[in-house]
Amino acid sequence: MRDEQTFSFDVCVVGSANLDLVATVQQLPGPGETVAGDTYREYPGGKGLNQAVAAARAGASVAFVGAVGGDAAGTVLRAVLTNDHIDAGHLETVDAPTGRALIGVAATGENSIIVVPGANAAVTGAGAPSTRVVLAQLEVPLAAVELALRNARSARSLTVLNPAPAQAIDESILRWCDIVVPNEHEIELLGGVDRLLDLGARAVVVTLGSRGAELHSATGVTHVDPFVVTAIDTTAAGDSFCGALCARLAAGDELLVALRFASAAGALCTTKAGAVPSIPTRAEIDALIDAT
Ligand code: ADP
């Protein structure tokens, strides 16, 4: 990140946008079975969209690079972005259905999920605007993640990868990452913190849910304390954390200061149900930090 450079936005998020279709049922159907559902709701989702909303609510100017279909769901997701003042000029409309997650939730809380990437599979990662920070996840093709991070590095942006959902990825992507933010499961599949530092990451932030996070760098390990809250739904906690972290890094905060802010954002997200509705604003995050 170089301050003398001019950037179009603070943060660019390259990633997925989905519409989540959620039905509650007494018992999940088995193969060949049909059951009557109790309730039905639609929610915007996808890690890319969630993280873009999180960065915007945390105070950053944000551009989103992704793809939706030319269907009603695509229109809904575009509106979600613009409602949070996120630039959707690089949200392509492609000839595929908008990504969807079909989610059944049983009375026991057990769920079963079918994710159809649809338009997300058409994201190329090309043509991102110049931004201080570029943030990517792994719900779009790995070639798109690689291209976006490589271009960002050439443009001297700070590159941040949230390697979720968990999967093994190789050096062709990891070598372009300045900061990697995995959870405990993801870091295992990536081969451990030392591998990422050896490949050139200047920091690896392992998120630990209610136990906070750990910052690993060449100088050692620092624990980032959690904020104590009453958690009711942890959906999108990691997304809130990543978006808020990038917003503060783009604003020029030191990494540990930005991590404290991100930790408050992640904690607050768990206090409300759902993904997008539970992502906190800058005012809410500042209030939690001030009260602690
Ligand atoms: P993911 O959802 O990607 O697995 P985590 O569950 O590790 O991510 O959560 C991300 C961050 O959100 C944590 O590092 C922590 O700062 C915060 N967080 C998550 N759950 C809680 C919780 N129950 N109480 C306080 N903070 C939490």
PDB file of C-alpha atoms and ligand atoms in Angstrom:
ATOM      1  CA  MET A   1       0.000   0.000   0.000  1.00  0.00           C
ATOM      2  CA  ARG A   2       1.508   3.343  -1.009  1.00  0.00           C
ATOM      3  CA  ASP A   3      -0.142   6.507   0.188  1.00  0.00           C
ATOM      4  CA  GLU A   4       0.953   8.683  -2.699  1.00  0.00           C
ATOM      5  CA  GLN A   5      -0.998   6.495  -5.118  1.00  0.00           C
ATOM      6  CA  THR A   6      -4.504   7.418  -6.217  1.00  0.00           C
ATOM      7  CA  PHE A   7      -7.089   4.663  -5.861  1.00  0.00           C
ATOM      8  CA  SER A   8     -10.689   4.652  -7.101  1.00  0.00           C
ATOM      9  CA  PHE A   9     -12.002   2.919  -3.943  1.00  0.00           C
ATOM     10  CA  ASP A  10     -10.713   1.823  -0.550  1.00  0.00           C
ATOM     11  CA  VAL A  11     -11.576  -1.858  -0.883  1.00  0.00           C
ATOM     12  CA  CYS A  12     -12.376  -4.146  -3.810  1.00  0.00           C
ATOM     13  CA  VAL A  13     -14.055  -7.443  -2.965  1.00  0.00           C
ATOM     14  CA  VAL A  14     -13.760 -10.157  -5.607  1.00  0.00           C
ATOM     15  CA  GLY A  15     -16.177 -12.946  -4.840  1.00  0.00           C
ATOM     16  CA  SER A  16     -19.522 -14.675  -4.795  1.00  0.00           C
ATOM     17  CA  ALA A  17     -23.069 -13.386  -4.504  1.00  0.00           C
ATOM     18  CA  ASN A  18     -25.902 -15.820  -3.788  1.00  0.00           C
ATOM     19  CA  LEU A  19     -29.540 -15.772  -2.940  1.00  0.00           C
ATOM     20  CA  ASP A  20     -30.167 -18.158  -0.024  1.00  0.00           C
ATOM     21  CA  LEU A  21     -33.576 -19.881  -0.132  1.00  0.00           C
ATOM     22  CA  VAL A  22     -34.345 -21.152   3.348  1.00  0.00           C
ATOM     23  CA  ALA A  23     -37.210 -23.495   4.267  1.00  0.00           C
ATOM     24  CA  THR A  24     -37.834 -24.725   7.797  1.00  0.00           C
ATOM     25  CA  VAL A  25     -39.262 -28.228   8.166  1.00  0.00           C
ATOM     26  CA  GLN A  26     -39.943 -30.620  11.048  1.00  0.00           C
ATOM     27  CA  GLN A  27     -37.613 -33.251   9.560  1.00  0.00           C
ATOM     28  CA  LEU A  28     -35.305 -33.017   6.558  1.00  0.00           C
ATOM     29  CA  PRO A  29     -36.494 -35.183   3.642  1.00  0.00           C
ATOM     30  CA  GLY A  30     -34.525 -38.308   2.748  1.00  0.00           C
ATOM     31  CA  PRO A  31     -33.829 -39.325  -0.870  1.00  0.00           C
ATOM     32  CA  GLY A  32     -37.088 -39.627  -2.845  1.00  0.00           C
ATOM     33  CA  GLU A  33     -39.129 -38.138  -0.008  1.00  0.00           C
ATOM     34  CA  THR A  34     -41.309 -35.013  -0.098  1.00  0.00           C
ATOM     35  CA  VAL A  35     -42.093 -33.140   3.104  1.00  0.00           C
ATOM     36  CA  ALA A  36     -44.188 -30.058   3.829  1.00  0.00           C
ATOM     37  CA  GLY A  37     -42.189 -27.036   4.943  1.00  0.00           C
ATOM     38  CA  ASP A  38     -43.261 -24.662   7.731  1.00  0.00           C
ATOM     39  CA  THR A  39     -41.712 -21.343   6.700  1.00  0.00           C
ATOM     40  CA  TYR A  40     -39.825 -19.949   3.737  1.00  0.00           C
ATOM     41  CA  ARG A  41     -37.554 -16.909   3.409  1.00  0.00           C
ATOM     42  CA  GLU A  42     -34.985 -15.549   0.980  1.00  0.00           C
ATOM     43  CA  TYR A  43     -31.762 -13.900   2.112  1.00  0.00           C
ATOM     44  CA  PRO A  44     -28.875 -12.320   0.213  1.00  0.00           C
ATOM     45  CA  GLY A  45     -25.636 -14.186   0.842  1.00  0.00           C
ATOM     46  CA  GLY A  46     -22.371 -15.459  -0.585  1.00  0.00           C
ATOM     47  CA  LYS A  47     -19.070 -14.737   1.137  1.00  0.00           C
ATOM     48  CA  GLY A  48     -18.117 -12.079  -1.399  1.00  0.00           C
ATOM     49  CA  LEU A  49     -21.322 -10.100  -1.006  1.00  0.00           C
ATOM     50  CA  ASN A  50     -21.265 -10.453   2.805  1.00  0.00           C
ATOM     51  CA  GLN A  51     -17.675  -9.215   3.018  1.00  0.00           C
ATOM     52  CA  ALA A  52     -18.378  -6.287   0.683  1.00  0.00           C
ATOM     53  CA  VAL A  53     -21.304  -5.252   2.899  1.00  0.00           C
ATOM     54  CA  ALA A  54     -19.118  -5.656   5.993  1.00  0.00           C
ATOM     55  CA  ALA A  55     -16.368  -3.421   4.574  1.00  0.00           C
ATOM     56  CA  ALA A  56     -18.899  -0.792   3.475  1.00  0.00           C
ATOM     57  CA  ARG A  57     -20.712  -0.719   6.831  1.00  0.00           C
ATOM     58  CA  ALA A  58     -17.324  -0.436   8.525  1.00  0.00           C
ATOM     59  CA  GLY A  59     -16.827   2.821   6.649  1.00  0.00           C
ATOM     60  CA  ALA A  60     -14.905   1.953   3.469  1.00  0.00           C
ATOM     61  CA  SER A  61     -15.751   2.909  -0.095  1.00  0.00           C
ATOM     62  CA  VAL A  62     -16.173  -0.490  -1.708  1.00  0.00           C
ATOM     63  CA  ALA A  63     -16.322  -1.938  -5.220  1.00  0.00           C
ATOM     64  CA  PHE A  64     -17.618  -5.457  -5.836  1.00  0.00           C
ATOM     65  CA  VAL A  65     -16.330  -7.682  -8.643  1.00  0.00           C
ATOM     66  CA  GLY A  66     -18.624 -10.634  -9.268  1.00  0.00           C
ATOM     67  CA  ALA A  67     -21.426 -11.991 -11.437  1.00  0.00           C
ATOM     68  CA  VAL A  68     -25.157 -12.602 -11.274  1.00  0.00           C
ATOM     69  CA  GLY A  69     -27.679 -13.924 -13.799  1.00  0.00           C
ATOM     70  CA  GLY A  70     -30.212 -11.828 -15.701  1.00  0.00           C
ATOM     71  CA  ASP A  71     -32.959 -13.071 -13.369  1.00  0.00           C
ATOM     72  CA  ALA A  72     -34.953 -11.617 -10.483  1.00  0.00           C
ATOM     73  CA  ALA A  73     -32.418 -12.880  -7.926  1.00  0.00           C
ATOM     74  CA  GLY A  74     -29.689 -10.950  -9.743  1.00  0.00           C
ATOM     75  CA  THR A  75     -31.763  -7.784  -9.499  1.00  0.00           C
ATOM     76  CA  VAL A  76     -32.269  -8.371  -5.764  1.00  0.00           C
ATOM     77  CA  LEU A  77     -28.541  -8.850  -5.124  1.00  0.00           C
ATOM     78  CA  ARG A  78     -27.604  -5.783  -7.170  1.00  0.00           C
ATOM     79  CA  ALA A  79     -30.015  -3.768  -5.037  1.00  0.00           C
ATOM     80  CA  VAL A  80     -28.484  -5.167  -1.827  1.00  0.00           C
ATOM     81  CA  LEU A  81     -25.083  -3.892  -2.929  1.00  0.00           C
ATOM     82  CA  THR A  82     -26.297  -0.460  -3.939  1.00  0.00           C
ATOM     83  CA  ASN A  83     -28.344  -0.104  -0.727  1.00  0.00           C
ATOM     84  CA  ASP A  84     -25.062  -0.362   1.156  1.00  0.00           C
ATOM     85  CA  HIS A  85     -23.439   2.157  -1.244  1.00  0.00           C
ATOM     86  CA  ILE A  86     -21.235  -0.505  -2.833  1.00  0.00           C
ATOM     87  CA  ASP A  87     -20.133   0.146  -6.414  1.00  0.00           C
ATOM     88  CA  ALA A  88     -21.694  -2.556  -8.627  1.00  0.00           C
ATOM     89  CA  GLY A  89     -20.136  -1.304 -11.876  1.00  0.00           C
ATOM     90  CA  HIS A  90     -18.043  -4.491 -12.004  1.00  0.00           C
ATOM     91  CA  LEU A  91     -20.910  -6.832 -11.171  1.00  0.00           C
ATOM     92  CA  GLU A  92     -21.449  -8.615 -14.474  1.00  0.00           C
ATOM     93  CA  THR A  93     -24.761 -10.012 -15.648  1.00  0.00           C
ATOM     94  CA  VAL A  94     -24.030 -13.341 -17.341  1.00  0.00           C
ATOM     95  CA  ASP A  95     -25.989 -16.058 -19.123  1.00  0.00           C
ATOM     96  CA  ALA A  96     -26.402 -18.371 -16.102  1.00  0.00           C
ATOM     97  CA  PRO A  97     -28.741 -18.387 -13.116  1.00  0.00           C
ATOM     98  CA  THR A  98     -27.740 -16.265 -10.133  1.00  0.00           C
ATOM     99  CA  GLY A  99     -25.914 -18.363  -7.529  1.00  0.00           C
ATOM    100  CA  ARG A 100     -28.268 -19.925  -5.013  1.00  0.00           C
ATOM    101  CA  ALA A 101     -28.075 -21.880  -1.815  1.00  0.00           C
ATOM    102  CA  LEU A 102     -31.105 -24.132  -1.169  1.00  0.00           C
ATOM    103  CA  ILE A 103     -31.214 -24.607   2.588  1.00  0.00           C
ATOM    104  CA  GLY A 104     -33.479 -26.857   4.626  1.00  0.00           C
ATOM    105  CA  VAL A 105     -33.466 -26.338   8.386  1.00  0.00           C
ATOM    106  CA  ALA A 106     -35.010 -29.012  10.630  1.00  0.00           C
ATOM    107  CA  ALA A 107     -36.669 -28.396  14.006  1.00  0.00           C
ATOM    108  CA  THR A 108     -33.514 -29.838  15.624  1.00  0.00           C
ATOM    109  CA  GLY A 109     -31.430 -27.098  13.953  1.00  0.00           C
ATOM    110  CA  GLU A 110     -29.774 -29.634  11.663  1.00  0.00           C
ATOM    111  CA  ASN A 111     -29.576 -28.389   8.076  1.00  0.00           C
ATOM    112  CA  SER A 112     -28.967 -29.628   4.589  1.00  0.00           C
ATOM    113  CA  ILE A 113     -27.670 -27.309   1.871  1.00  0.00           C
ATOM    114  CA  ILE A 114     -27.325 -27.434  -1.909  1.00  0.00           C
ATOM    115  CA  VAL A 115     -25.155 -24.637  -3.323  1.00  0.00           C
ATOM    116  CA  VAL A 116     -25.515 -23.925  -7.026  1.00  0.00           C
ATOM    117  CA  PRO A 117     -22.662 -21.587  -8.045  1.00  0.00           C
ATOM    118  CA  GLY A 118     -24.442 -20.561 -11.287  1.00  0.00           C
ATOM    119  CA  ALA A 119     -23.200 -17.121 -12.336  1.00  0.00           C
ATOM    120  CA  ASN A 120     -20.420 -17.204  -9.716  1.00  0.00           C
ATOM    121  CA  ALA A 121     -18.652 -19.811 -11.884  1.00  0.00           C
ATOM    122  CA  ALA A 122     -18.357 -17.166 -14.616  1.00  0.00           C
ATOM    123  CA  VAL A 123     -16.381 -14.678 -12.485  1.00  0.00           C
ATOM    124  CA  THR A 124     -12.993 -14.077 -14.146  1.00  0.00           C
ATOM    125  CA  GLY A 125     -11.422 -11.664 -11.677  1.00  0.00           C
ATOM    126  CA  ALA A 126     -10.401  -9.383 -14.557  1.00  0.00           C
ATOM    127  CA  GLY A 127     -11.008  -5.653 -14.760  1.00  0.00           C
ATOM    128  CA  ALA A 128     -11.085  -4.838 -11.054  1.00  0.00           C
ATOM    129  CA  PRO A 129     -10.787  -1.121 -10.276  1.00  0.00           C
ATOM    130  CA  SER A 130      -7.700   0.148  -8.461  1.00  0.00           C
ATOM    131  CA  THR A 131      -8.179   0.022  -4.697  1.00  0.00           C
ATOM    132  CA  ARG A 132      -6.012   0.230  -1.581  1.00  0.00           C
ATOM    133  CA  VAL A 133      -7.026  -3.264  -0.510  1.00  0.00           C
ATOM    134  CA  VAL A 134      -8.239  -6.242  -2.553  1.00  0.00           C
ATOM    135  CA  LEU A 135     -10.107  -8.965  -0.660  1.00  0.00           C
ATOM    136  CA  ALA A 136     -10.955 -12.398  -2.116  1.00  0.00           C
ATOM    137  CA  GLN A 137     -12.408 -15.725  -0.938  1.00  0.00           C
ATOM    138  CA  LEU A 138     -12.719 -19.155  -2.608  1.00  0.00           C
ATOM    139  CA  GLU A 139     -16.370 -19.284  -3.759  1.00  0.00           C
ATOM    140  CA  VAL A 140     -15.468 -18.179  -7.312  1.00  0.00           C
ATOM    141  CA  PRO A 141     -13.092 -20.035  -9.683  1.00  0.00           C
ATOM    142  CA  LEU A 142      -9.541 -20.273  -8.315  1.00  0.00           C
ATOM    143  CA  ALA A 143      -8.237 -18.870 -11.609  1.00  0.00           C
ATOM    144  CA  ALA A 144     -10.266 -15.707 -10.935  1.00  0.00           C
ATOM    145  CA  VAL A 145      -8.864 -15.410  -7.415  1.00  0.00           C
ATOM    146  CA  GLU A 146      -5.346 -15.819  -8.743  1.00  0.00           C
ATOM    147  CA  LEU A 147      -5.806 -13.227 -11.484  1.00  0.00           C
ATOM    148  CA  ALA A 148      -7.397 -10.676  -9.160  1.00  0.00           C
ATOM    149  CA  LEU A 149      -4.659 -11.050  -6.539  1.00  0.00           C
ATOM    150  CA  ARG A 150      -1.862 -10.996  -9.106  1.00  0.00           C
ATOM    151  CA  ASN A 151      -3.243  -7.826 -10.739  1.00  0.00           C
ATOM    152  CA  ALA A 152      -3.713  -6.272  -7.318  1.00  0.00           C
ATOM    153  CA  ARG A 153      -0.111  -6.962  -6.426  1.00  0.00           C
ATOM    154  CA  SER A 154       1.043  -5.279  -9.683  1.00  0.00           C
ATOM    155  CA  ALA A 155      -1.153  -2.284  -8.844  1.00  0.00           C
ATOM    156  CA  ARG A 156       0.490  -2.148  -5.393  1.00  0.00           C
ATOM    157  CA  SER A 157      -2.750  -2.823  -3.562  1.00  0.00           C
ATOM    158  CA  LEU A 158      -2.667  -4.716  -0.279  1.00  0.00           C
ATOM    159  CA  THR A 159      -3.934  -8.255  -0.981  1.00  0.00           C
ATOM    160  CA  VAL A 160      -6.031 -10.145   1.565  1.00  0.00           C
ATOM    161  CA  LEU A 161      -7.351 -13.696   1.144  1.00  0.00           C
ATOM    162  CA  ASN A 162     -10.012 -15.372   3.259  1.00  0.00           C
ATOM    163  CA  PRO A 163      -9.428 -18.990   2.126  1.00  0.00           C
ATOM    164  CA  ALA A 164     -13.036 -20.109   2.649  1.00  0.00           C
ATOM    165  CA  PRO A 165     -14.745 -22.470   2.114  1.00  0.00           C
ATOM    166  CA  ALA A 166     -11.915 -24.688   3.349  1.00  0.00           C
ATOM    167  CA  GLN A 167      -9.867 -26.320   0.633  1.00  0.00           C
ATOM    168  CA  ALA A 168      -6.249 -26.996  -0.258  1.00  0.00           C
ATOM    169  CA  ILE A 169      -4.860 -24.341  -2.594  1.00  0.00           C
ATOM    170  CA  ASP A 170      -1.458 -24.102  -4.125  1.00  0.00           C
ATOM    171  CA  GLU A 171       1.317 -21.617  -4.356  1.00  0.00           C
ATOM    172  CA  SER A 172       0.007 -20.015  -7.554  1.00  0.00           C
ATOM    173  CA  ILE A 173      -2.570 -18.195  -5.393  1.00  0.00           C
ATOM    174  CA  LEU A 174      -0.836 -18.000  -2.019  1.00  0.00           C
ATOM    175  CA  ARG A 175       2.258 -16.237  -3.388  1.00  0.00           C
ATOM    176  CA  TRP A 176       0.190 -13.111  -4.148  1.00  0.00           C
ATOM    177  CA  CYS A 177      -1.274 -12.767  -0.636  1.00  0.00           C
ATOM    178  CA  ASP A 178      -0.041 -10.139   1.824  1.00  0.00           C
ATOM    179  CA  ILE A 179      -2.461 -11.215   4.557  1.00  0.00           C
ATOM    180  CA  VAL A 180      -4.297 -14.549   4.820  1.00  0.00           C
ATOM    181  CA  VAL A 181      -7.275 -14.882   7.201  1.00  0.00           C
ATOM    182  CA  PRO A 182      -8.220 -18.570   7.677  1.00  0.00           C
ATOM    183  CA  ASN A 183     -10.184 -20.179  10.501  1.00  0.00           C
ATOM    184  CA  GLU A 184      -8.772 -23.196  12.353  1.00  0.00           C
ATOM    185  CA  HIS A 185     -10.083 -25.725   9.866  1.00  0.00           C
ATOM    186  CA  GLU A 186      -8.936 -23.749   6.824  1.00  0.00           C
ATOM    187  CA  ILE A 187      -5.364 -23.258   8.070  1.00  0.00           C
ATOM    188  CA  GLU A 188      -5.012 -27.031   8.464  1.00  0.00           C
ATOM    189  CA  LEU A 189      -5.986 -27.625   4.832  1.00  0.00           C
ATOM    190  CA  LEU A 190      -3.555 -24.909   3.736  1.00  0.00           C
ATOM    191  CA  GLY A 191      -0.652 -26.737   5.351  1.00  0.00           C
ATOM    192  CA  GLY A 192      -0.144 -24.525   8.404  1.00  0.00           C
ATOM    193  CA  VAL A 193       0.920 -20.983   9.194  1.00  0.00           C
ATOM    194  CA  ASP A 194       4.622 -21.471   8.445  1.00  0.00           C
ATOM    195  CA  ARG A 195       3.917 -22.520   4.877  1.00  0.00           C
ATOM    196  CA  LEU A 196       1.981 -19.282   4.246  1.00  0.00           C
ATOM    197  CA  LEU A 197       4.695 -17.127   5.823  1.00  0.00           C
ATOM    198  CA  ASP A 198       7.328 -18.960   3.764  1.00  0.00           C
ATOM    199  CA  LEU A 199       5.327 -18.262   0.617  1.00  0.00           C
ATOM    200  CA  GLY A 200       5.491 -14.546   1.344  1.00  0.00           C
ATOM    201  CA  ALA A 201       2.472 -13.613   3.463  1.00  0.00           C
ATOM    202  CA  ARG A 202       3.443 -10.866   5.861  1.00  0.00           C
ATOM    203  CA  ALA A 203       0.700 -11.867   8.283  1.00  0.00           C
ATOM    204  CA  VAL A 204      -1.560 -14.852   8.873  1.00  0.00           C
ATOM    205  CA  VAL A 205      -4.595 -14.204  11.052  1.00  0.00           C
ATOM    206  CA  VAL A 206      -6.182 -17.407  12.336  1.00  0.00           C
ATOM    207  CA  THR A 207      -9.714 -16.749  13.594  1.00  0.00           C
ATOM    208  CA  LEU A 208     -10.767 -18.825  16.590  1.00  0.00           C
ATOM    209  CA  GLY A 209     -14.491 -18.073  16.976  1.00  0.00           C
ATOM    210  CA  SER A 210     -15.381 -17.107  20.549  1.00  0.00           C
ATOM    211  CA  ARG A 211     -11.690 -17.423  21.498  1.00  0.00           C
ATOM    212  CA  GLY A 212     -10.715 -14.442  19.309  1.00  0.00           C
ATOM    213  CA  ALA A 213      -7.884 -14.647  16.794  1.00  0.00           C
ATOM    214  CA  GLU A 214      -4.140 -15.119  16.516  1.00  0.00           C
ATOM    215  CA  LEU A 215      -1.828 -12.926  14.471  1.00  0.00           C
ATOM    216  CA  HIS A 216       1.217 -14.773  13.141  1.00  0.00           C
ATOM    217  CA  SER A 217       4.066 -12.902  11.467  1.00  0.00           C
ATOM    218  CA  ALA A 218       7.830 -13.133  11.106  1.00  0.00           C
ATOM    219  CA  THR A 219       8.146 -11.537  14.547  1.00  0.00           C
ATOM    220  CA  GLY A 220       5.987 -14.116  16.371  1.00  0.00           C
ATOM    221  CA  VAL A 221       2.428 -14.699  17.522  1.00  0.00           C
ATOM    222  CA  THR A 222       0.063 -12.180  19.107  1.00  0.00           C
ATOM    223  CA  HIS A 223      -3.331 -13.101  20.516  1.00  0.00           C
ATOM    224  CA  VAL A 224      -6.266 -10.853  19.585  1.00  0.00           C
ATOM    225  CA  ASP A 225      -8.748 -10.993  22.456  1.00  0.00           C
ATOM    226  CA  PRO A 226     -12.405 -11.677  21.691  1.00  0.00           C
ATOM    227  CA  PHE A 227     -15.139  -9.269  22.731  1.00  0.00           C
ATOM    228  CA  VAL A 228     -17.514 -11.006  25.108  1.00  0.00           C
ATOM    229  CA  VAL A 229     -21.053 -11.027  23.720  1.00  0.00           C
ATOM    230  CA  THR A 230     -24.139 -13.225  23.866  1.00  0.00           C
ATOM    231  CA  ALA A 231     -23.891 -15.100  20.588  1.00  0.00           C
ATOM    232  CA  ILE A 232     -27.130 -16.316  19.027  1.00  0.00           C
ATOM    233  CA  ASP A 233     -26.075 -17.017  15.402  1.00  0.00           C
ATOM    234  CA  THR A 234     -22.481 -17.124  14.165  1.00  0.00           C
ATOM    235  CA  THR A 235     -23.405 -16.932  10.454  1.00  0.00           C
ATOM    236  CA  ALA A 236     -21.160 -14.382   8.688  1.00  0.00           C
ATOM    237  CA  ALA A 237     -18.962 -13.682  11.752  1.00  0.00           C
ATOM    238  CA  GLY A 238     -15.886 -14.474   9.679  1.00  0.00           C
ATOM    239  CA  ASP A 239     -17.216 -12.335   6.816  1.00  0.00           C
ATOM    240  CA  SER A 240     -17.820  -9.382   9.149  1.00  0.00           C
ATOM    241  CA  PHE A 241     -14.318  -9.820  10.562  1.00  0.00           C
ATOM    242  CA  CYS A 242     -12.651  -9.844   7.118  1.00  0.00           C
ATOM    243  CA  GLY A 243     -14.629  -6.920   5.692  1.00  0.00           C
ATOM    244  CA  ALA A 244     -14.073  -4.762   8.771  1.00  0.00           C
ATOM    245  CA  LEU A 245     -10.366  -5.639   8.844  1.00  0.00           C
ATOM    246  CA  CYS A 246      -9.908  -4.529   5.235  1.00  0.00           C
ATOM    247  CA  ALA A 247     -11.868  -1.313   5.791  1.00  0.00           C
ATOM    248  CA  ARG A 248      -9.526  -0.288   8.612  1.00  0.00           C
ATOM    249  CA  LEU A 249      -6.371  -1.375   6.780  1.00  0.00           C
ATOM    250  CA  ALA A 250      -7.466   0.766   3.829  1.00  0.00           C
ATOM    251  CA  ALA A 251      -7.905   3.668   6.253  1.00  0.00           C
ATOM    252  CA  GLY A 252      -4.269   3.239   7.309  1.00  0.00           C
ATOM    253  CA  ASP A 253      -4.646   1.567  10.715  1.00  0.00           C
ATOM    254  CA  GLU A 254      -1.825  -0.563  12.090  1.00  0.00           C
ATOM    255  CA  LEU A 255      -2.603  -4.265  11.741  1.00  0.00           C
ATOM    256  CA  LEU A 256      -3.226  -4.862  15.463  1.00  0.00           C
ATOM    257  CA  VAL A 257      -5.549  -1.862  15.705  1.00  0.00           C
ATOM    258  CA  ALA A 258      -7.445  -3.046  12.626  1.00  0.00           C
ATOM    259  CA  LEU A 259      -7.663  -6.548  14.127  1.00  0.00           C
ATOM    260  CA  ARG A 260      -9.237  -5.245  17.326  1.00  0.00           C
ATOM    261  CA  PHE A 261     -11.861  -3.458  15.229  1.00  0.00           C
ATOM    262  CA  ALA A 262     -12.413  -6.642  13.175  1.00  0.00           C
ATOM    263  CA  SER A 263     -12.762  -8.689  16.341  1.00  0.00           C
ATOM    264  CA  ALA A 264     -15.496  -6.351  17.575  1.00  0.00           C
ATOM    265  CA  ALA A 265     -17.248  -6.601  14.198  1.00  0.00           C
ATOM    266  CA  GLY A 266     -17.134 -10.418  14.267  1.00  0.00           C
ATOM    267  CA  ALA A 267     -18.478 -10.494  17.828  1.00  0.00           C
ATOM    268  CA  LEU A 268     -21.348  -8.095  17.089  1.00  0.00           C
ATOM    269  CA  CYS A 269     -22.368 -10.123  14.041  1.00  0.00           C
ATOM    270  CA  THR A 270     -23.054 -13.125  16.282  1.00  0.00           C
ATOM    271  CA  THR A 271     -25.571 -11.177  18.367  1.00  0.00           C
ATOM    272  CA  LYS A 272     -28.179 -11.053  15.565  1.00  0.00           C
ATOM    273  CA  ALA A 273     -29.678 -13.699  13.286  1.00  0.00           C
ATOM    274  CA  GLY A 274     -28.871 -14.070   9.595  1.00  0.00           C
ATOM    275  CA  ALA A 275     -26.013 -12.870   7.421  1.00  0.00           C
ATOM    276  CA  VAL A 276     -26.486  -9.425   5.838  1.00  0.00           C
ATOM    277  CA  PRO A 277     -28.925  -8.153   8.513  1.00  0.00           C
ATOM    278  CA  SER A 278     -26.439  -9.041  11.266  1.00  0.00           C
ATOM    279  CA  ILE A 279     -23.382  -7.294   9.790  1.00  0.00           C
ATOM    280  CA  PRO A 280     -22.576  -4.328  12.065  1.00  0.00           C
ATOM    281  CA  THR A 281     -21.980  -0.690  11.182  1.00  0.00           C
ATOM    282  CA  ARG A 282     -18.965   1.409  12.083  1.00  0.00           C
ATOM    283  CA  ALA A 283     -20.958   3.212  14.801  1.00  0.00           C
ATOM    284  CA  GLU A 284     -21.947  -0.090  16.421  1.00  0.00           C
ATOM    285  CA  ILE A 285     -18.373  -1.389  16.278  1.00  0.00           C
ATOM    286  CA  ASP A 286     -16.934   1.827  17.745  1.00  0.00           C
ATOM    287  CA  ALA A 287     -19.542   1.733  20.516  1.00  0.00           C
ATOM    288  CA  LEU A 288     -18.553  -1.822  21.510  1.00  0.00           C
ATOM    289  CA  ILE A 289     -14.863  -0.910  21.526  1.00  0.00           C
ATOM    290  CA  ASP A 290     -15.531   2.244  23.591  1.00  0.00           C
ATOM    291  CA  ALA A 291     -17.621   0.266  26.084  1.00  0.00           C
ATOM    292  CA  THR A 292     -14.898  -2.335  26.638  1.00  0.00           C
TER     293      THR A 292
HETATM  294  P1  ADP B   1     -15.617 -18.303  10.608  1.00  0.00           P
HETATM  295  O1  ADP B   1     -17.063 -17.932  10.687  1.00  0.00           O
HETATM  296  O2  ADP B   1     -14.965 -17.890   9.323  1.00  0.00           O
HETATM  297  O3  ADP B   1     -15.304 -19.719  11.022  1.00  0.00           O
HETATM  298  P2  ADP B   1     -14.858 -17.444  13.282  1.00  0.00           P
HETATM  299  O4  ADP B   1     -15.982 -18.258  13.826  1.00  0.00           O
HETATM  300  O5  ADP B   1     -13.480 -17.767  13.714  1.00  0.00           O
HETATM  301  O6  ADP B   1     -14.886 -17.361  11.689  1.00  0.00           O
HETATM  302  O7  ADP B   1     -15.186 -15.918  13.673  1.00  0.00           O
HETATM  303  C1  ADP B   1     -14.471 -14.823  13.166  1.00  0.00           C
HETATM  304  C2  ADP B   1     -14.189 -13.836  14.274  1.00  0.00           C
HETATM  305  O8  ADP B   1     -15.427 -13.329  14.811  1.00  0.00           O
HETATM  306  C3  ADP B   1     -13.443 -14.411  15.471  1.00  0.00           C
HETATM  307  O9  ADP B   1     -12.027 -14.345  15.267  1.00  0.00           O
HETATM  308  C4  ADP B   1     -13.897 -13.505  16.605  1.00  0.00           C
HETATM  309  O10 ADP B   1     -13.130 -12.313  16.608  1.00  0.00           O
HETATM  310  C5  ADP B   1     -15.332 -13.175  16.211  1.00  0.00           C
HETATM  311  N1  ADP B   1     -16.269 -14.116  16.855  1.00  0.00           N
HETATM  312  C6  ADP B   1     -16.844 -15.212  16.315  1.00  0.00           C
HETATM  313  N2  ADP B   1     -17.660 -15.858  17.196  1.00  0.00           N
HETATM  314  C7  ADP B   1     -17.599 -15.129  18.330  1.00  0.00           C
HETATM  315  C8  ADP B   1     -18.219 -15.232  19.628  1.00  0.00           C
HETATM  316  N3  ADP B   1     -19.051 -16.240  19.920  1.00  0.00           N
HETATM  317  N4  ADP B   1     -17.916 -14.290  20.560  1.00  0.00           N
HETATM  318  C9  ADP B   1     -17.069 -13.271  20.291  1.00  0.00           C
HETATM  319  N5  ADP B   1     -16.457 -13.110  19.089  1.00  0.00           N
HETATM  320  C10 ADP B   1     -16.713 -14.016  18.118  1.00  0.00           C
END
